[in-house]
Coordinates of N, CA, C and O in Angstrom, one line a residue:
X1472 N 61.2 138.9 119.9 CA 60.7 138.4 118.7 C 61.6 138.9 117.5 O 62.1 137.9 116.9
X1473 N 62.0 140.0 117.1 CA 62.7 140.5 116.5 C 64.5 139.9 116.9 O 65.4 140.5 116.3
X1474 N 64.6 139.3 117.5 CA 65.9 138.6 117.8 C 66.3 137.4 117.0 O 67.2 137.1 116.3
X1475 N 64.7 136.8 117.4 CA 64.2 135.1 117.0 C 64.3 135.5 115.4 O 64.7 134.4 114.9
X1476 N 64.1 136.3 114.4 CA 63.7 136.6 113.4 C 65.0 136.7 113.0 O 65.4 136.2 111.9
X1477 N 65.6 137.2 113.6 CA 67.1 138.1 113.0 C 67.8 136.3 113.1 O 68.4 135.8 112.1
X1478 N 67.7 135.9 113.9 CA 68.6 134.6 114.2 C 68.2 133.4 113.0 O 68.9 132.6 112.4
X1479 N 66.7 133.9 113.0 CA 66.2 132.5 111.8 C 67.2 133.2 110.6 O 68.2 132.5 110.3
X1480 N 67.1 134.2 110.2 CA 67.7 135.2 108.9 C 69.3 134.6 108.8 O 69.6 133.8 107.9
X1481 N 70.3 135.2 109.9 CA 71.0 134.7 109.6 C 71.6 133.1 109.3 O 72.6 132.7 108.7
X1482 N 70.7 132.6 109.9 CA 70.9 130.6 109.7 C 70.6 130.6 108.4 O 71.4 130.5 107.5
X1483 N 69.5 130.6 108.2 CA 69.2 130.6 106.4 C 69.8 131.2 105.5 O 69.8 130.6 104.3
X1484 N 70.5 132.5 105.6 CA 71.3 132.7 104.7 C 73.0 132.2 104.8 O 73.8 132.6 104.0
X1485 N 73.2 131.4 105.8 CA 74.5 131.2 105.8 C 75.1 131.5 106.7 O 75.8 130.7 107.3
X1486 N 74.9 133.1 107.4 CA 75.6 134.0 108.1 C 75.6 133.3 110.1 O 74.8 133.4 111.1
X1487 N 76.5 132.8 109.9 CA 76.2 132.2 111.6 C 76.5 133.1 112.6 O 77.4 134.0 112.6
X1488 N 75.5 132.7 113.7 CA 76.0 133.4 114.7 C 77.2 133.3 115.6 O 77.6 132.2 115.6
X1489 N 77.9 134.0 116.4 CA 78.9 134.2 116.4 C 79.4 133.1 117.0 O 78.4 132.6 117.5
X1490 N 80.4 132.3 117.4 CA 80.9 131.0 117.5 C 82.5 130.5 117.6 O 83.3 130.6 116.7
X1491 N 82.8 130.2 118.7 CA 84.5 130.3 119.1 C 85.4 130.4 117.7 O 85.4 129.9 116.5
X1492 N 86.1 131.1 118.2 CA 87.4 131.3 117.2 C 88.1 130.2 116.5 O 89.0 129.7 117.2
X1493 N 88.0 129.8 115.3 CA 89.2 128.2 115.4 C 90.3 128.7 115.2 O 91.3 127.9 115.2
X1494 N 90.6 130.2 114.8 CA 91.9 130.7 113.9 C 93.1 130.0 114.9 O 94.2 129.6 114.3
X1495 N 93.0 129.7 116.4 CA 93.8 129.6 117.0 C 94.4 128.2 116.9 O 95.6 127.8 116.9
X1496 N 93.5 127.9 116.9 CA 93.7 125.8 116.1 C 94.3 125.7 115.1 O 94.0 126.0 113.9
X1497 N 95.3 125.2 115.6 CA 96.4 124.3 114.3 C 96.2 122.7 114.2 O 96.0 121.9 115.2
X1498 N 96.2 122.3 112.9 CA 95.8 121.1 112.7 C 97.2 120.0 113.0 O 98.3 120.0 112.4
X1499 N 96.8 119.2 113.8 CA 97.9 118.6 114.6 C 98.5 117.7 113.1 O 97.7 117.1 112.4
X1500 N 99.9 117.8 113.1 CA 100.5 117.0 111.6 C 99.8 115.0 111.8 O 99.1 114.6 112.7
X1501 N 100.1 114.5 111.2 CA 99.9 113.1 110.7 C 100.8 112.3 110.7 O 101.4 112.1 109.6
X1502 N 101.1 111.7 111.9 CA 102.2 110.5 112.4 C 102.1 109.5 111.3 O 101.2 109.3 110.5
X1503 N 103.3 109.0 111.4 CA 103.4 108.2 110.2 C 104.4 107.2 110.6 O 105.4 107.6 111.1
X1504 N 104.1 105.9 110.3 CA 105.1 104.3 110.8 C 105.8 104.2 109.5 O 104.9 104.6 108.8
X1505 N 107.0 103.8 108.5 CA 107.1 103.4 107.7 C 107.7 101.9 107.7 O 108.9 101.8 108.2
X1506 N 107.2 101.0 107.4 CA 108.0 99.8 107.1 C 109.5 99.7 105.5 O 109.3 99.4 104.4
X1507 N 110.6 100.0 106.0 CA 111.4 100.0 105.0 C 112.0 99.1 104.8 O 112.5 98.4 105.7
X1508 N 112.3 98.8 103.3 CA 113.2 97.6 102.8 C 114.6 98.3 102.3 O 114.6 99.0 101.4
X1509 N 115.6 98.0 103.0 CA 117.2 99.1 102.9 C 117.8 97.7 101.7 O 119.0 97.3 101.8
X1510 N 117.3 97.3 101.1 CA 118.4 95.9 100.3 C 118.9 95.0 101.3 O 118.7 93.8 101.1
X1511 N 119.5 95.3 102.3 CA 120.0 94.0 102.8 C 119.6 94.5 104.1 O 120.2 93.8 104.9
X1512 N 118.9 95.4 104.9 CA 118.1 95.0 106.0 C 116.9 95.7 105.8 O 116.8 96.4 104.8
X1513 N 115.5 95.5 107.2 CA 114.7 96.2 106.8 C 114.5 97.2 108.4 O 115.2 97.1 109.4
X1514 N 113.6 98.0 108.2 CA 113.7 98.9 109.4 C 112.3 99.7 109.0 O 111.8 100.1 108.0
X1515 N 112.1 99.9 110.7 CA 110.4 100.3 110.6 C 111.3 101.8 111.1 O 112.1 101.6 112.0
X1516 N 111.1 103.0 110.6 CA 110.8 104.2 110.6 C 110.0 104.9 111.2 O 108.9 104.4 110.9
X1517 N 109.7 106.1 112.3 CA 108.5 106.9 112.7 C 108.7 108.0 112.7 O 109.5 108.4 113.6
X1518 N 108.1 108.9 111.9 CA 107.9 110.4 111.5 C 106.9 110.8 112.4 O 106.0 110.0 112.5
X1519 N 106.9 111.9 113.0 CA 106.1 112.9 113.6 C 105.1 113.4 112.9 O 104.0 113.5 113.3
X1520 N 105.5 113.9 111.5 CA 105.1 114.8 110.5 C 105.4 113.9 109.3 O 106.5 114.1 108.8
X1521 N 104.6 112.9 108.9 CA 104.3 112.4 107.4 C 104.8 113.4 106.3 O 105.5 112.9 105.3
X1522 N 104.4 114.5 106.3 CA 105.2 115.3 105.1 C 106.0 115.4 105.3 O 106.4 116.0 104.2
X1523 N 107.4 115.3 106.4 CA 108.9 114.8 106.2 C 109.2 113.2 106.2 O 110.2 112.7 106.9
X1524 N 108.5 112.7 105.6 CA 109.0 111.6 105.4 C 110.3 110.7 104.2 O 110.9 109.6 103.9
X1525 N 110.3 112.2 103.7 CA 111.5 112.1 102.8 C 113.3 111.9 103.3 O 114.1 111.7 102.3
X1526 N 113.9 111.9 104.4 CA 114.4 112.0 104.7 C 114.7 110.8 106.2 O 114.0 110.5 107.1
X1527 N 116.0 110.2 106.0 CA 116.2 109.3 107.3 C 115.6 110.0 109.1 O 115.5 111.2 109.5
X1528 N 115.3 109.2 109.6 CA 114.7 110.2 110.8 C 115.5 110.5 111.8 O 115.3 111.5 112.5
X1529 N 116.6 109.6 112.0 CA 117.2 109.5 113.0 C 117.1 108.6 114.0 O 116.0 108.3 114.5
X1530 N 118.5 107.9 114.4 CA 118.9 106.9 114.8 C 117.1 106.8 116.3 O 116.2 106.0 116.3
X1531 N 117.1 107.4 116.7 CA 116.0 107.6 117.8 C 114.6 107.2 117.4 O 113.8 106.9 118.2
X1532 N 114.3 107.3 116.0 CA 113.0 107.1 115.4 C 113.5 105.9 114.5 O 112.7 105.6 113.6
X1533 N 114.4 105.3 114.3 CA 114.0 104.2 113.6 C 114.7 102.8 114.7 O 115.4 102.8 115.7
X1534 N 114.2 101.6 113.9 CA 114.9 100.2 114.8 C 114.9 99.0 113.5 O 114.0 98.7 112.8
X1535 N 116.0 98.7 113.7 CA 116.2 97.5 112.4 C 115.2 96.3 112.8 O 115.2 95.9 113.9
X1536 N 114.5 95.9 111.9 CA 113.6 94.6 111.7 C 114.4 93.8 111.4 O 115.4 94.1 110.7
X1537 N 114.0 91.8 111.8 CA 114.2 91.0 111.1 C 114.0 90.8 109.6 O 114.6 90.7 108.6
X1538 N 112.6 90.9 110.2 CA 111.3 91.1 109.3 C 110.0 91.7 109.0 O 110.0 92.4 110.0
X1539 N 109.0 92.0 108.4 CA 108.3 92.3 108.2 C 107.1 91.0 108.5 O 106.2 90.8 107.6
X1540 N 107.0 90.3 109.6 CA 106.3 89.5 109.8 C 104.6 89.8 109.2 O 104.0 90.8 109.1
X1541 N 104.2 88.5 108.7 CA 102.8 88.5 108.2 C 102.2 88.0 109.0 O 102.9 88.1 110.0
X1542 N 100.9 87.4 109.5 CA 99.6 86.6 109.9 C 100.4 86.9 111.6 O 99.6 86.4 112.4
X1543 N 101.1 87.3 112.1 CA 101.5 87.5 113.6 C 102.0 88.1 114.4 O 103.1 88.5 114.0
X1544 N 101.8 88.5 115.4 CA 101.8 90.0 116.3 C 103.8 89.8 115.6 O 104.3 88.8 115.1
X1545 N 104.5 91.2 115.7 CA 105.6 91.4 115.6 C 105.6 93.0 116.6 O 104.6 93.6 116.9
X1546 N 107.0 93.3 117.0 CA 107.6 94.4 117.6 C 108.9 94.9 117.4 O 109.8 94.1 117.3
X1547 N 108.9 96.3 117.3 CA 110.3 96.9 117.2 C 110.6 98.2 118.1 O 110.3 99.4 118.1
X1548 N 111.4 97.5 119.0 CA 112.0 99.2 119.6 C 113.3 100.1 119.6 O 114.5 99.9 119.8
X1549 N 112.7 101.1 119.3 CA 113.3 102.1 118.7 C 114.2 102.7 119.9 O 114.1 102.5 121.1
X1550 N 115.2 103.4 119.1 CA 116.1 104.1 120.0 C 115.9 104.8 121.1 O 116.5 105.0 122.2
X1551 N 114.6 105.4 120.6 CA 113.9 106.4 121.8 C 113.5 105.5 123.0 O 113.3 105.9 124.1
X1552 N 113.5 104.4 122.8 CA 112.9 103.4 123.8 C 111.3 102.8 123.7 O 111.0 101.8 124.4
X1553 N 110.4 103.7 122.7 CA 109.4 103.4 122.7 C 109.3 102.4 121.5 O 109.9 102.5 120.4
X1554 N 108.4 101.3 122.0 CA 108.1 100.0 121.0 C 106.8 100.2 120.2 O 105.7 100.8 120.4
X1555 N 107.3 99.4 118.9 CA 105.8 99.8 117.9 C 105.5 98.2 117.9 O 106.6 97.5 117.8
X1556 N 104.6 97.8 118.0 CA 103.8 96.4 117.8 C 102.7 96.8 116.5 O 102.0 97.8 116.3
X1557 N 102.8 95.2 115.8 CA 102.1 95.5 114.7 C 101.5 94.0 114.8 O 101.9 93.2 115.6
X1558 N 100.2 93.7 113.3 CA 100.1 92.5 113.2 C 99.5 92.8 111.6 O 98.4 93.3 111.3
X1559 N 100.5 92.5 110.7 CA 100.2 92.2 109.3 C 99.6 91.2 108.6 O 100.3 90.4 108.0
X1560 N 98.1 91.1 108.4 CA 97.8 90.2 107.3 C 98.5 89.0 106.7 O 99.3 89.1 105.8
X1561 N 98.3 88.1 107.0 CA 98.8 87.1 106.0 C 99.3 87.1 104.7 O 100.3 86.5 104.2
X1562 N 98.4 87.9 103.9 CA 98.2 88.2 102.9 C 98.7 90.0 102.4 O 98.2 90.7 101.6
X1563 N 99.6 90.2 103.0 CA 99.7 91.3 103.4 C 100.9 91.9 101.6 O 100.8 92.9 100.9
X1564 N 101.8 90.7 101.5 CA 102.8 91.3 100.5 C 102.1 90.9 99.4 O 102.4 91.4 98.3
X1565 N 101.0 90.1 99.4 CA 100.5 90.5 97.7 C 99.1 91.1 98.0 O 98.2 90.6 97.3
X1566 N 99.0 92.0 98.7 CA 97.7 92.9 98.3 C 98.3 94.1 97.7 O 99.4 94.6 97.7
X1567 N 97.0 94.4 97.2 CA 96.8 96.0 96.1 C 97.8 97.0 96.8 O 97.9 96.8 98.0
X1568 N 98.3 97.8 96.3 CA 98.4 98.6 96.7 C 97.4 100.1 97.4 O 96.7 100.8 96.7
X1569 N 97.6 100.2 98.9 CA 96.6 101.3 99.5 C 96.2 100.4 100.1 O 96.0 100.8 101.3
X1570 N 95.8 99.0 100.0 CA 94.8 98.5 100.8 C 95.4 98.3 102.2 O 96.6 98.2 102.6
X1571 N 94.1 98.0 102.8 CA 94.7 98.5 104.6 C 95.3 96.6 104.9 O 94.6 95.6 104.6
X1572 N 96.4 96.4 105.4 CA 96.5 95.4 105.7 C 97.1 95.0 107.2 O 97.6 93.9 107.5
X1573 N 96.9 96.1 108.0 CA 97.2 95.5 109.1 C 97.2 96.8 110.0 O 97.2 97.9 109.5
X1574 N 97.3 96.5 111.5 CA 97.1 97.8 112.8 C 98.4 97.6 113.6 O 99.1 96.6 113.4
X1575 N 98.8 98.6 114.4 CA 99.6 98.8 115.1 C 99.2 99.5 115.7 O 98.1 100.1 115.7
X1576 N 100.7 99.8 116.9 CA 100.3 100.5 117.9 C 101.7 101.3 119.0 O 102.4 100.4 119.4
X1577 N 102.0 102.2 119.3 CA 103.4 102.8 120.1 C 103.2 102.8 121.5 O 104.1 103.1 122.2
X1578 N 102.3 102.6 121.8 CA 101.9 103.0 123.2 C 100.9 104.2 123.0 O 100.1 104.4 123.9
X1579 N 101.1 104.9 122.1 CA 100.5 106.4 122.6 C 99.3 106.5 121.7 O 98.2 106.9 121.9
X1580 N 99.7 106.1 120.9 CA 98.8 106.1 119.6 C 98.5 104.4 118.7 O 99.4 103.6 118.4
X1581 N 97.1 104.1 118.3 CA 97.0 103.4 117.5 C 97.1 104.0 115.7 O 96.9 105.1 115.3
X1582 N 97.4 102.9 115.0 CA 98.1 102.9 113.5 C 97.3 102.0 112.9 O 97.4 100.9 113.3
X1583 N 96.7 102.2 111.9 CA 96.4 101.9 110.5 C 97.0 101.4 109.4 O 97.0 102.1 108.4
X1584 N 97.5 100.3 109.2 CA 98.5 99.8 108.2 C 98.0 99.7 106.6 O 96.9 99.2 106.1
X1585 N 99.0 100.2 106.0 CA 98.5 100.1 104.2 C 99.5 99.7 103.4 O 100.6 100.2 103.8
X1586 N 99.6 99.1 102.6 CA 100.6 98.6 101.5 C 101.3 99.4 101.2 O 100.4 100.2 101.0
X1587 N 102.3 100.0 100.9 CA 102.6 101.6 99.6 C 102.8 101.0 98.6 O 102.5 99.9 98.2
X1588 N 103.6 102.2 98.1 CA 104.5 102.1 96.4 C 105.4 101.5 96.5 O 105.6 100.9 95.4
X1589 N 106.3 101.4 97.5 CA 107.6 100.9 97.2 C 108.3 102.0 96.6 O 109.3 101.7 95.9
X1590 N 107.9 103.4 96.8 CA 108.6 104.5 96.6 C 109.8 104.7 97.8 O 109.8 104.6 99.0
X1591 N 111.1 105.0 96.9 CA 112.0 105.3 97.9 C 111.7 106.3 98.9 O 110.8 107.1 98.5
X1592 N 112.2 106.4 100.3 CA 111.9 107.1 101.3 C 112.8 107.9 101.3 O 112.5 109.2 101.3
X1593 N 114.4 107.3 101.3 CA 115.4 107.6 101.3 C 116.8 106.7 101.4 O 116.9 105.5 101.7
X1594 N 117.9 107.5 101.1 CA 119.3 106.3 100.8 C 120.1 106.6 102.5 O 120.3 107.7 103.0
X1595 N 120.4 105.5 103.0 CA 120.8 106.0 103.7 C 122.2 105.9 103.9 O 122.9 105.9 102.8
X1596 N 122.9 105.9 105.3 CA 124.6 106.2 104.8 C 125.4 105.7 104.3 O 126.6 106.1 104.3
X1597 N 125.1 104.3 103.6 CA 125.7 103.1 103.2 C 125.3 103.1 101.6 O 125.6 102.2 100.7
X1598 N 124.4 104.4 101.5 CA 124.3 104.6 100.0 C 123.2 103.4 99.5 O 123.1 103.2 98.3
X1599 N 122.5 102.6 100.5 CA 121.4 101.5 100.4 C 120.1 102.5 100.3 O 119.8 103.3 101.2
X1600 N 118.9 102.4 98.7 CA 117.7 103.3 98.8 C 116.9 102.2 99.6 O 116.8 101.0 99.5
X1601 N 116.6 102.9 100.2 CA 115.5 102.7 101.7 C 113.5 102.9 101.0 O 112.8 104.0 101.1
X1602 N 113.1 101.8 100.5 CA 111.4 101.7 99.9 C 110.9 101.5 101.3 O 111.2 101.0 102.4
X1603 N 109.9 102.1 100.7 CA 108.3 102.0 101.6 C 107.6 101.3 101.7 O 106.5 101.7 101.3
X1604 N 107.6 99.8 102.1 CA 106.6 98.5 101.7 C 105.3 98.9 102.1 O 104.4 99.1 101.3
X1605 N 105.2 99.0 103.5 CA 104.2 99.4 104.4 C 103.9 100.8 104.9 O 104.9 101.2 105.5
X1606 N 103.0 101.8 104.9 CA 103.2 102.5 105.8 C 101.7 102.5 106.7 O 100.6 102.1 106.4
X1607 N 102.2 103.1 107.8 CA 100.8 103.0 109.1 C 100.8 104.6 109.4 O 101.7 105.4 109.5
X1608 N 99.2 104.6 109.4 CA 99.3 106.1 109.6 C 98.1 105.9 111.1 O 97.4 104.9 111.3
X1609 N 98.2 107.3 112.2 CA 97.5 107.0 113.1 C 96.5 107.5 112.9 O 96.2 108.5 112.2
X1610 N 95.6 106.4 114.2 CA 94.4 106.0 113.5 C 93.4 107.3 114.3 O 92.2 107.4 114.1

């Protein structure tokens, strides 16, 4: 009885009873697809870690696009060998910005597609700044 009492006590005040450690859990980073417009080609991008997205990734993470296909499945494979398939919206280059306009997928992971800023990503060695039309974050 005096257990049951002690256990109500601490739930109500907050104080929980004791319960696996998360200290050990690291929060896994946030893959990231970017669709880039280089001026005279375009190229879909894949970051591991979204917060390095400032920077070219390397020949292995990225693959030159024709296009940025709308309204129809499209694919690009990357140096690493793994292929990203996407299907963009019809309507895809004149929506809002943020809004979700299309899904993808690498094999490993499904992606979530959104419009961006058109913020540079990066210049790459031809001195061409490399914008963000699209980026897909996984889902």
């Amino acid at each position: 009885m005096q257990f049951t009492k002690l256990a109500i006590m601490a739930i109500l005040s907050g104080v929980g009873l004791a319960a696996p450690a998360e200290a050990g859990l690291s929060k896994r980073a946030r893959e990231s697809i970017h669709m880039v417009n280089c001026d005279t080609y375009k190229a879909i991008d894949y970051y591991a870690d979204d917060t390095k997205d400032n920077v070219f990734p390397g020949n292995n993470n990225e693959c030159v696009a024709n296009s940025f296909k709308e309204g129809s499945p499209s694919s690009c494979k990357f140096g690493s060998g793994v292929t990203f398939s996407w299907v963009l919206s019809s309507n895809a280059a004149s929506a809002s910005q943020a809004s979700q306009v299309g899904t993808g997928s690498n094999g490993f992971h499904n992606f979530n597609c959104f419009k961006d800023d058109g913020h540079t990503l990066y210049t790459d060695g031809n001195g061409k700044k490399c914008t963000s039309t699209y980026v897909c974050f996984d889902a």
